[in-house]
PDB file of C-alpha atoms in Angstrom:
ATOM      1  CA  ASP A   1     105.402 116.295  76.643  1.00  0.00           C
ATOM      2  CA  ALA A   2     102.475 113.780  76.757  1.00  0.00           C
ATOM      3  CA  GLY A   3     102.968 113.457  80.940  1.00  0.00           C
ATOM      4  CA  VAL A   4     102.324 110.199  82.658  1.00  0.00           C
ATOM      5  CA  ILE A   5      99.637 108.098  80.353  1.00  0.00           C
ATOM      6  CA  GLN A   6      97.448 105.668  82.100  1.00  0.00           C
ATOM      7  CA  SER A   7      94.890 103.267  80.933  1.00  0.00           C
ATOM      8  CA  PRO A   8      92.016 102.482  81.262  1.00  0.00           C
ATOM      9  CA  ARG A   9      90.892 105.619  82.842  1.00  0.00           C
ATOM     10  CA  HIS A  10      88.120 103.446  84.449  1.00  0.00           C
ATOM     11  CA  GLU A  11      87.812  99.768  84.899  1.00  0.00           C
ATOM     12  CA  VAL A  12      84.716  98.178  86.095  1.00  0.00           C
ATOM     13  CA  THR A  13      84.975  94.178  86.597  1.00  0.00           C
ATOM     14  CA  GLU A  14      83.060  91.533  88.718  1.00  0.00           C
ATOM     15  CA  MET A  15      84.813  90.023  91.750  1.00  0.00           C
ATOM     16  CA  GLY A  16      87.137  87.270  90.868  1.00  0.00           C
ATOM     17  CA  GLN A  17      88.358  88.934  87.250  1.00  0.00           C
ATOM     18  CA  GLU A  18      91.649  89.760  86.329  1.00  0.00           C
ATOM     19  CA  VAL A  19      92.471  93.546  86.476  1.00  0.00           C
ATOM     20  CA  THR A  20      95.509  95.155  84.815  1.00  0.00           C
ATOM     21  CA  LEU A  21      96.665  98.859  84.796  1.00  0.00           C
ATOM     22  CA  ARG A  22      98.852 100.451  82.548  1.00  0.00           C
ATOM     23  CA  CYS A  23     101.410 103.028  82.911  1.00  0.00           C
ATOM     24  CA  LYS A  24     103.734 104.987  80.596  1.00  0.00           C
ATOM     25  CA  PRO A  25     105.785 107.203  82.260  1.00  0.00           C
ATOM     26  CA  ILE A  26     107.676 110.487  81.136  1.00  0.00           C
ATOM     27  CA  SER A  27     110.513 109.949  78.559  1.00  0.00           C
ATOM     28  CA  GLY A  28     113.622 110.186  80.655  1.00  0.00           C
ATOM     29  CA  HIS A  29     112.508 109.196  84.015  1.00  0.00           C
ATOM     30  CA  ASN A  30     113.931 106.435  85.453  1.00  0.00           C
ATOM     31  CA  SER A  31     111.552 106.181  88.593  1.00  0.00           C
ATOM     32  CA  LEU A  32     108.343 105.014  88.432  1.00  0.00           C
ATOM     33  CA  PHE A  33     105.494 104.488  91.350  1.00  0.00           C
ATOM     34  CA  TRP A  34     102.438 103.047  92.001  1.00  0.00           C
ATOM     35  CA  TYR A  35      99.682 104.630  94.256  1.00  0.00           C
ATOM     36  CA  ARG A  36      96.320 103.369  95.561  1.00  0.00           C
ATOM     37  CA  GLN A  37      93.799 106.464  96.657  1.00  0.00           C
ATOM     38  CA  THR A  38      91.053 105.600  98.931  1.00  0.00           C
ATOM     39  CA  MET A  39      88.999 107.765 101.219  1.00  0.00           C
ATOM     40  CA  MET A  40      89.783 105.377 104.282  1.00  0.00           C
ATOM     41  CA  ARG A  41      93.440 105.221 103.677  1.00  0.00           C
ATOM     42  CA  GLY A  42      94.632 108.310 101.272  1.00  0.00           C
ATOM     43  CA  LEU A  43      97.372 107.484  98.996  1.00  0.00           C
ATOM     44  CA  GLU A  44      99.098 104.470  99.948  1.00  0.00           C
ATOM     45  CA  LEU A  45     102.487 103.830  97.910  1.00  0.00           C
ATOM     46  CA  LEU A  46     102.387 100.325  96.699  1.00  0.00           C
ATOM     47  CA  ILE A  47     105.616  99.774  95.005  1.00  0.00           C
ATOM     48  CA  TYR A  48     108.676 101.854  93.663  1.00  0.00           C
ATOM     49  CA  PHE A  49     110.593 101.296  90.512  1.00  0.00           C
ATOM     50  CA  ASN A  50     113.846 102.554  89.862  1.00  0.00           C
ATOM     51  CA  ASN A  51     115.443 101.878  86.339  1.00  0.00           C
ATOM     52  CA  ASN A  52     113.148  98.941  85.591  1.00  0.00           C
ATOM     53  CA  VAL A  53     114.019  96.943  89.005  1.00  0.00           C
ATOM     54  CA  PRO A  54     111.357  97.184  91.566  1.00  0.00           C
ATOM     55  CA  ILE A  55     113.017  98.776  95.062  1.00  0.00           C
ATOM     56  CA  ASP A  56     110.137  98.883  97.333  1.00  0.00           C
ATOM     57  CA  ASP A  57     107.485  96.422  97.323  1.00  0.00           C
ATOM     58  CA  SER A  58     106.528  96.620 100.895  1.00  0.00           C
ATOM     59  CA  GLY A  59     103.287  98.518  99.985  1.00  0.00           C
ATOM     60  CA  MET A  60     101.632  95.614  97.894  1.00  0.00           C
ATOM     61  CA  PRO A  61      98.740  94.637  99.495  1.00  0.00           C
ATOM     62  CA  GLU A  62      99.140  91.148  99.326  1.00  0.00           C
ATOM     63  CA  ASP A  63      99.849  88.140  96.777  1.00  0.00           C
ATOM     64  CA  ARG A  64      96.737  89.154  94.258  1.00  0.00           C
ATOM     65  CA  PHE A  65      99.058  92.251  93.219  1.00  0.00           C
ATOM     66  CA  SER A  66     101.811  92.130  91.110  1.00  0.00           C
ATOM     67  CA  ALA A  67     103.600  94.569  89.475  1.00  0.00           C
ATOM     68  CA  LYS A  68     106.165  94.475  86.308  1.00  0.00           C
ATOM     69  CA  MET A  69     108.160  97.187  84.445  1.00  0.00           C
ATOM     70  CA  PRO A  70     109.760  95.340  81.147  1.00  0.00           C
ATOM     71  CA  ASN A  71     111.179  98.659  79.941  1.00  0.00           C
ATOM     72  CA  ALA A  72     111.764 101.834  80.348  1.00  0.00           C
ATOM     73  CA  SER A  73     108.555 103.004  79.136  1.00  0.00           C
ATOM     74  CA  PHE A  74     106.042 100.486  80.473  1.00  0.00           C
ATOM     75  CA  SER A  75     104.662  99.318  83.548  1.00  0.00           C
ATOM     76  CA  THR A  76     101.371  97.253  84.615  1.00  0.00           C
ATOM     77  CA  LEU A  77     100.155  96.652  87.721  1.00  0.00           C
ATOM     78  CA  LYS A  78      97.614  93.327  88.141  1.00  0.00           C
ATOM     79  CA  ILE A  79      95.312  92.213  90.411  1.00  0.00           C
ATOM     80  CA  GLN A  80      94.060  88.495  89.989  1.00  0.00           C
ATOM     81  CA  PRO A  81      91.728  87.861  91.547  1.00  0.00           C
ATOM     82  CA  SER A  82      90.256  90.929  92.128  1.00  0.00           C
ATOM     83  CA  GLU A  83      88.064  91.772  95.167  1.00  0.00           C
ATOM     84  CA  PRO A  84      85.743  94.492  95.956  1.00  0.00           C
ATOM     85  CA  ARG A  85      88.208  96.233  98.487  1.00  0.00           C
ATOM     86  CA  ASP A  86      90.107  96.612  95.789  1.00  0.00           C
ATOM     87  CA  SER A  87      88.167  99.114  94.225  1.00  0.00           C
ATOM     88  CA  ALA A  88      89.862 102.626  94.560  1.00  0.00           C
ATOM     89  CA  VAL A  89      91.943 105.004  92.416  1.00  0.00           C
ATOM     90  CA  TYR A  90      95.367 104.008  91.276  1.00  0.00           C
ATOM     91  CA  PHE A  91      97.938 106.313  90.020  1.00  0.00           C
ATOM     92  CA  CYS A  92     100.690 105.874  88.649  1.00  0.00           C
ATOM     93  CA  ALA A  93     103.895 108.371  88.796  1.00  0.00           C
ATOM     94  CA  SER A  94     107.104 108.868  87.606  1.00  0.00           C
ATOM     95  CA  SER A  95     110.334 110.996  88.308  1.00  0.00           C
ATOM     96  CA  TYR A  96     113.498 111.631  87.379  1.00  0.00           C
ATOM     97  CA  GLU A  97     115.858 110.363  90.768  1.00  0.00           C
ATOM     98  CA  ALA A  98     119.249 112.290  90.912  1.00  0.00           C
ATOM     99  CA  GLY A  99     121.651 110.446  93.197  1.00  0.00           C
ATOM    100  CA  SER A 100     120.178 110.284  96.810  1.00  0.00           C
ATOM    101  CA  SER A 101     117.921 113.241  96.063  1.00  0.00           C
ATOM    102  CA  TYR A 102     114.055 112.387  95.184  1.00  0.00           C
ATOM    103  CA  ASN A 103     112.548 115.174  92.699  1.00  0.00           C
ATOM    104  CA  GLU A 104     109.089 116.244  92.064  1.00  0.00           C
ATOM    105  CA  GLN A 105     106.481 113.439  90.714  1.00  0.00           C
ATOM    106  CA  PHE A 106     104.607 113.667  87.582  1.00  0.00           C
ATOM    107  CA  PHE A 107     101.422 111.908  88.236  1.00  0.00           C
ATOM    108  CA  GLY A 108      99.250 110.296  85.598  1.00  0.00           C
ATOM    109  CA  PRO A 109      95.253 111.055  85.543  1.00  0.00           C
ATOM    110  CA  GLY A 110      94.636 107.816  87.315  1.00  0.00           C
ATOM    111  CA  THR A 111      92.543 104.577  86.734  1.00  0.00           C
ATOM    112  CA  ARG A 112      89.233 104.520  88.458  1.00  0.00           C
ATOM    113  CA  LEU A 113      88.624 100.809  89.277  1.00  0.00           C
ATOM    114  CA  THR A 114      85.405  99.360  90.677  1.00  0.00           C
ATOM    115  CA  VAL A 115      84.746  95.528  91.653  1.00  0.00           C
ATOM    116  CA  LEU A 116      81.426  94.723  91.947  1.00  0.00           C
TER     117      LEU A 116
ATOM    118  CA  ALA B   1     109.356 104.980 109.855  1.00  0.00           C
ATOM    119  CA  GLN B   2     109.304 107.872 107.601  1.00  0.00           C
ATOM    120  CA  THR B   3     106.042 109.192 108.226  1.00  0.00           C
ATOM    121  CA  VAL B   4     104.142 112.707 107.103  1.00  0.00           C
ATOM    122  CA  THR B   5     101.078 114.076 109.057  1.00  0.00           C
ATOM    123  CA  GLN B   6      98.370 116.295 108.047  1.00  0.00           C
ATOM    124  CA  SER B   7      96.235 117.226 111.397  1.00  0.00           C
ATOM    125  CA  GLN B   8      93.873 119.217 109.608  1.00  0.00           C
ATOM    126  CA  PRO B   9      90.941 117.012 107.518  1.00  0.00           C
ATOM    127  CA  GLU B  10      89.284 120.096 106.189  1.00  0.00           C
ATOM    128  CA  MET B  11      89.870 124.113 106.109  1.00  0.00           C
ATOM    129  CA  SER B  12      87.947 126.917 105.004  1.00  0.00           C
ATOM    130  CA  VAL B  13      88.938 130.141 103.761  1.00  0.00           C
ATOM    131  CA  GLN B  14      87.155 133.529 102.340  1.00  0.00           C
ATOM    132  CA  GLU B  15      88.105 134.308  98.903  1.00  0.00           C
ATOM    133  CA  ALA B  16      91.001 136.560  99.109  1.00  0.00           C
ATOM    134  CA  GLU B  17      92.089 136.249 102.280  1.00  0.00           C
ATOM    135  CA  THR B  18      95.155 134.081 103.782  1.00  0.00           C
ATOM    136  CA  VAL B  19      95.240 130.088 104.825  1.00  0.00           C
ATOM    137  CA  THR B  20      97.883 128.282 106.404  1.00  0.00           C
ATOM    138  CA  LEU B  21      97.767 124.266 105.917  1.00  0.00           C
ATOM    139  CA  SER B  22     100.082 122.404 108.340  1.00  0.00           C
ATOM    140  CA  CYS B  23     102.208 119.545 107.580  1.00  0.00           C
ATOM    141  CA  THR B  24     104.649 117.434 109.910  1.00  0.00           C
ATOM    142  CA  TYR B  25     107.155 114.760 109.237  1.00  0.00           C
ATOM    143  CA  ASP B  26     109.613 112.081 110.511  1.00  0.00           C
ATOM    144  CA  THR B  27     113.178 111.568 109.137  1.00  0.00           C
ATOM    145  CA  SER B  28     116.632 111.002 110.300  1.00  0.00           C
ATOM    146  CA  GLU B  29     117.906 112.330 107.208  1.00  0.00           C
ATOM    147  CA  SER B  30     119.851 115.682 106.964  1.00  0.00           C
ATOM    148  CA  ASP B  31     119.236 116.346 103.103  1.00  0.00           C
ATOM    149  CA  TYR B  32     115.922 115.514 101.594  1.00  0.00           C
ATOM    150  CA  TYR B  33     112.931 117.339  99.897  1.00  0.00           C
ATOM    151  CA  LEU B  34     109.740 118.136 100.850  1.00  0.00           C
ATOM    152  CA  PHE B  35     106.466 118.678  98.363  1.00  0.00           C
ATOM    153  CA  TRP B  36     103.131 120.026  98.449  1.00  0.00           C
ATOM    154  CA  TYR B  37     100.876 118.832  95.856  1.00  0.00           C
ATOM    155  CA  LYS B  38      97.361 119.995  94.980  1.00  0.00           C
ATOM    156  CA  GLN B  39      94.363 117.143  93.904  1.00  0.00           C
ATOM    157  CA  PRO B  40      91.287 119.130  92.478  1.00  0.00           C
ATOM    158  CA  PRO B  41      88.120 117.523  91.550  1.00  0.00           C
ATOM    159  CA  SER B  42      89.600 116.540  88.493  1.00  0.00           C
ATOM    160  CA  ARG B  43      92.028 114.138  90.414  1.00  0.00           C
ATOM    161  CA  GLN B  44      94.803 115.003  88.816  1.00  0.00           C
ATOM    162  CA  MET B  45      97.890 115.520  91.202  1.00  0.00           C
ATOM    163  CA  ILE B  46      99.731 118.613  90.536  1.00  0.00           C
ATOM    164  CA  LEU B  47     102.830 119.753  92.412  1.00  0.00           C
ATOM    165  CA  VAL B  48     102.399 122.882  93.894  1.00  0.00           C
ATOM    166  CA  ILE B  49     105.746 123.982  95.768  1.00  0.00           C
ATOM    167  CA  ARG B  50     108.576 121.943  96.487  1.00  0.00           C
ATOM    168  CA  GLN B  51     111.334 122.906  99.494  1.00  0.00           C
ATOM    169  CA  GLU B  52     115.231 121.781  99.791  1.00  0.00           C
ATOM    170  CA  ALA B  53     116.092 120.885 103.343  1.00  0.00           C
ATOM    171  CA  TYR B  54     119.486 122.226 103.306  1.00  0.00           C
ATOM    172  CA  LYS B  55     118.109 125.564 101.937  1.00  0.00           C
ATOM    173  CA  GLN B  56     117.298 128.178 104.821  1.00  0.00           C
ATOM    174  CA  GLN B  57     115.176 130.150 102.659  1.00  0.00           C
ATOM    175  CA  ASN B  58     111.556 129.173 102.309  1.00  0.00           C
ATOM    176  CA  ALA B  59     110.399 128.522  98.969  1.00  0.00           C
ATOM    177  CA  THR B  60     107.710 130.720  97.186  1.00  0.00           C
ATOM    178  CA  GLU B  61     105.570 130.416  94.075  1.00  0.00           C
ATOM    179  CA  ASN B  62     103.128 133.290  93.386  1.00  0.00           C
ATOM    180  CA  ARG B  63     100.422 133.390  96.110  1.00  0.00           C
ATOM    181  CA  PHE B  64     101.812 129.989  97.632  1.00  0.00           C
ATOM    182  CA  SER B  65     105.095 129.901 100.465  1.00  0.00           C
ATOM    183  CA  VAL B  66     105.935 127.681 103.081  1.00  0.00           C
ATOM    184  CA  ASN B  67     107.057 127.913 106.390  1.00  0.00           C
ATOM    185  CA  PHE B  68     109.797 125.470 106.798  1.00  0.00           C
ATOM    186  CA  GLN B  69     111.198 124.928 110.052  1.00  0.00           C
ATOM    187  CA  LYS B  70     113.419 121.926 109.953  1.00  0.00           C
ATOM    188  CA  ALA B  71     114.269 121.494 113.563  1.00  0.00           C
ATOM    189  CA  ALA B  72     110.605 121.012 114.328  1.00  0.00           C
ATOM    190  CA  LYS B  73     110.215 119.125 111.141  1.00  0.00           C
ATOM    191  CA  SER B  74     107.028 121.242 110.227  1.00  0.00           C
ATOM    192  CA  PHE B  75     106.536 122.279 106.777  1.00  0.00           C
ATOM    193  CA  SER B  76     103.168 124.380 106.366  1.00  0.00           C
ATOM    194  CA  LEU B  77     101.500 125.995 103.344  1.00  0.00           C
ATOM    195  CA  LYS B  78     100.486 129.561 103.117  1.00  0.00           C
ATOM    196  CA  ILE B  79      98.203 130.546 100.434  1.00  0.00           C
ATOM    197  CA  SER B  80      97.682 134.362  99.858  1.00  0.00           C
ATOM    198  CA  ASP B  81      95.116 135.775  98.340  1.00  0.00           C
ATOM    199  CA  SER B  82      92.855 132.720  97.966  1.00  0.00           C
ATOM    200  CA  GLN B  83      90.854 132.149  94.790  1.00  0.00           C
ATOM    201  CA  LEU B  84      88.276 129.806  93.994  1.00  0.00           C
ATOM    202  CA  GLY B  85      90.580 127.632  92.076  1.00  0.00           C
ATOM    203  CA  ASP B  86      92.426 126.975  94.831  1.00  0.00           C
ATOM    204  CA  ALA B  87      89.576 124.661  96.415  1.00  0.00           C
ATOM    205  CA  ALA B  88      91.506 121.304  96.077  1.00  0.00           C
ATOM    206  CA  MET B  89      92.686 118.563  98.506  1.00  0.00           C
ATOM    207  CA  TYR B  90      96.413 119.722  99.433  1.00  0.00           C
ATOM    208  CA  PHE B  91      98.795 116.848 100.245  1.00  0.00           C
ATOM    209  CA  CYS B  92     102.287 117.260 101.875  1.00  0.00           C
ATOM    210  CA  ALA B  93     104.675 114.773 100.808  1.00  0.00           C
ATOM    211  CA  TYR B  94     107.986 113.431 101.887  1.00  0.00           C
ATOM    212  CA  ASP B  95     110.022 110.979  99.902  1.00  0.00           C
ATOM    213  CA  MET B  96     107.280 108.803  98.477  1.00  0.00           C
ATOM    214  CA  ARG B  97     105.378 109.136 101.451  1.00  0.00           C
ATOM    215  CA  PHE B  98     102.023 111.454 101.755  1.00  0.00           C
ATOM    216  CA  GLY B  99      99.874 112.771 104.448  1.00  0.00           C
ATOM    217  CA  ALA B 100      96.418 112.203 104.538  1.00  0.00           C
ATOM    218  CA  GLY B 101      95.480 115.341 102.978  1.00  0.00           C
ATOM    219  CA  THR B 102      93.692 118.645 103.834  1.00  0.00           C
ATOM    220  CA  ARG B 103      90.299 119.694 101.796  1.00  0.00           C
ATOM    221  CA  LEU B 104      90.597 123.206 101.436  1.00  0.00           C
ATOM    222  CA  THR B 105      87.013 124.935 100.769  1.00  0.00           C
ATOM    223  CA  VAL B 106      86.968 128.606  99.229  1.00  0.00           C
ATOM    224  CA  LYS B 107      84.194 130.658 100.516  1.00  0.00           C
ATOM    225  CA  PRO B 108      83.012 133.749  97.926  1.00  0.00           C
TER     226      PRO B 108
END
């Protein structure tokens, strides 16, 4: 099993540019999560998909952030336009959600985003 | 709102000794899971241990065990016989919410 795959691992961009982060969840998992990790705010849930449908996007900071999951094996997190305060490590995680229980989340290696 | 609180930003332990990391959470649910994750310098998040709330018995995984107090909404992690490789950030998690983390240092 390849685990959760994220790309790129590192991204450096300039303020105002569009950034797209990509995630491939573990095959068979039906829940996908995007998190942002910073020193100041810790690990924050941005958005959660279940069966490719966004369930909770209350953590998305503002309209500059958008996420999609066009199919069960792919998701993107887009920031447009990017700002220096978006600099963080972005994690994608997936899990198999059985009923109302929440199972272990499997995390990708993260994408370190630096916005200059 | 569901919250997870880790009140110890940093902890230190001598190699081979035991350390306990604290976590409290808030929920109105009766059946749920709680998790401890480890994040080493490589930043890869790794599950350490999981506790099912309806189970009375505390979960144990080798040197890692939990003290789960459901009524108090407390979920602490005990690491026995600490090893240098245990040095990492440790996160307590409930649902999709994570605590602020505890940075564990292991002294040789």
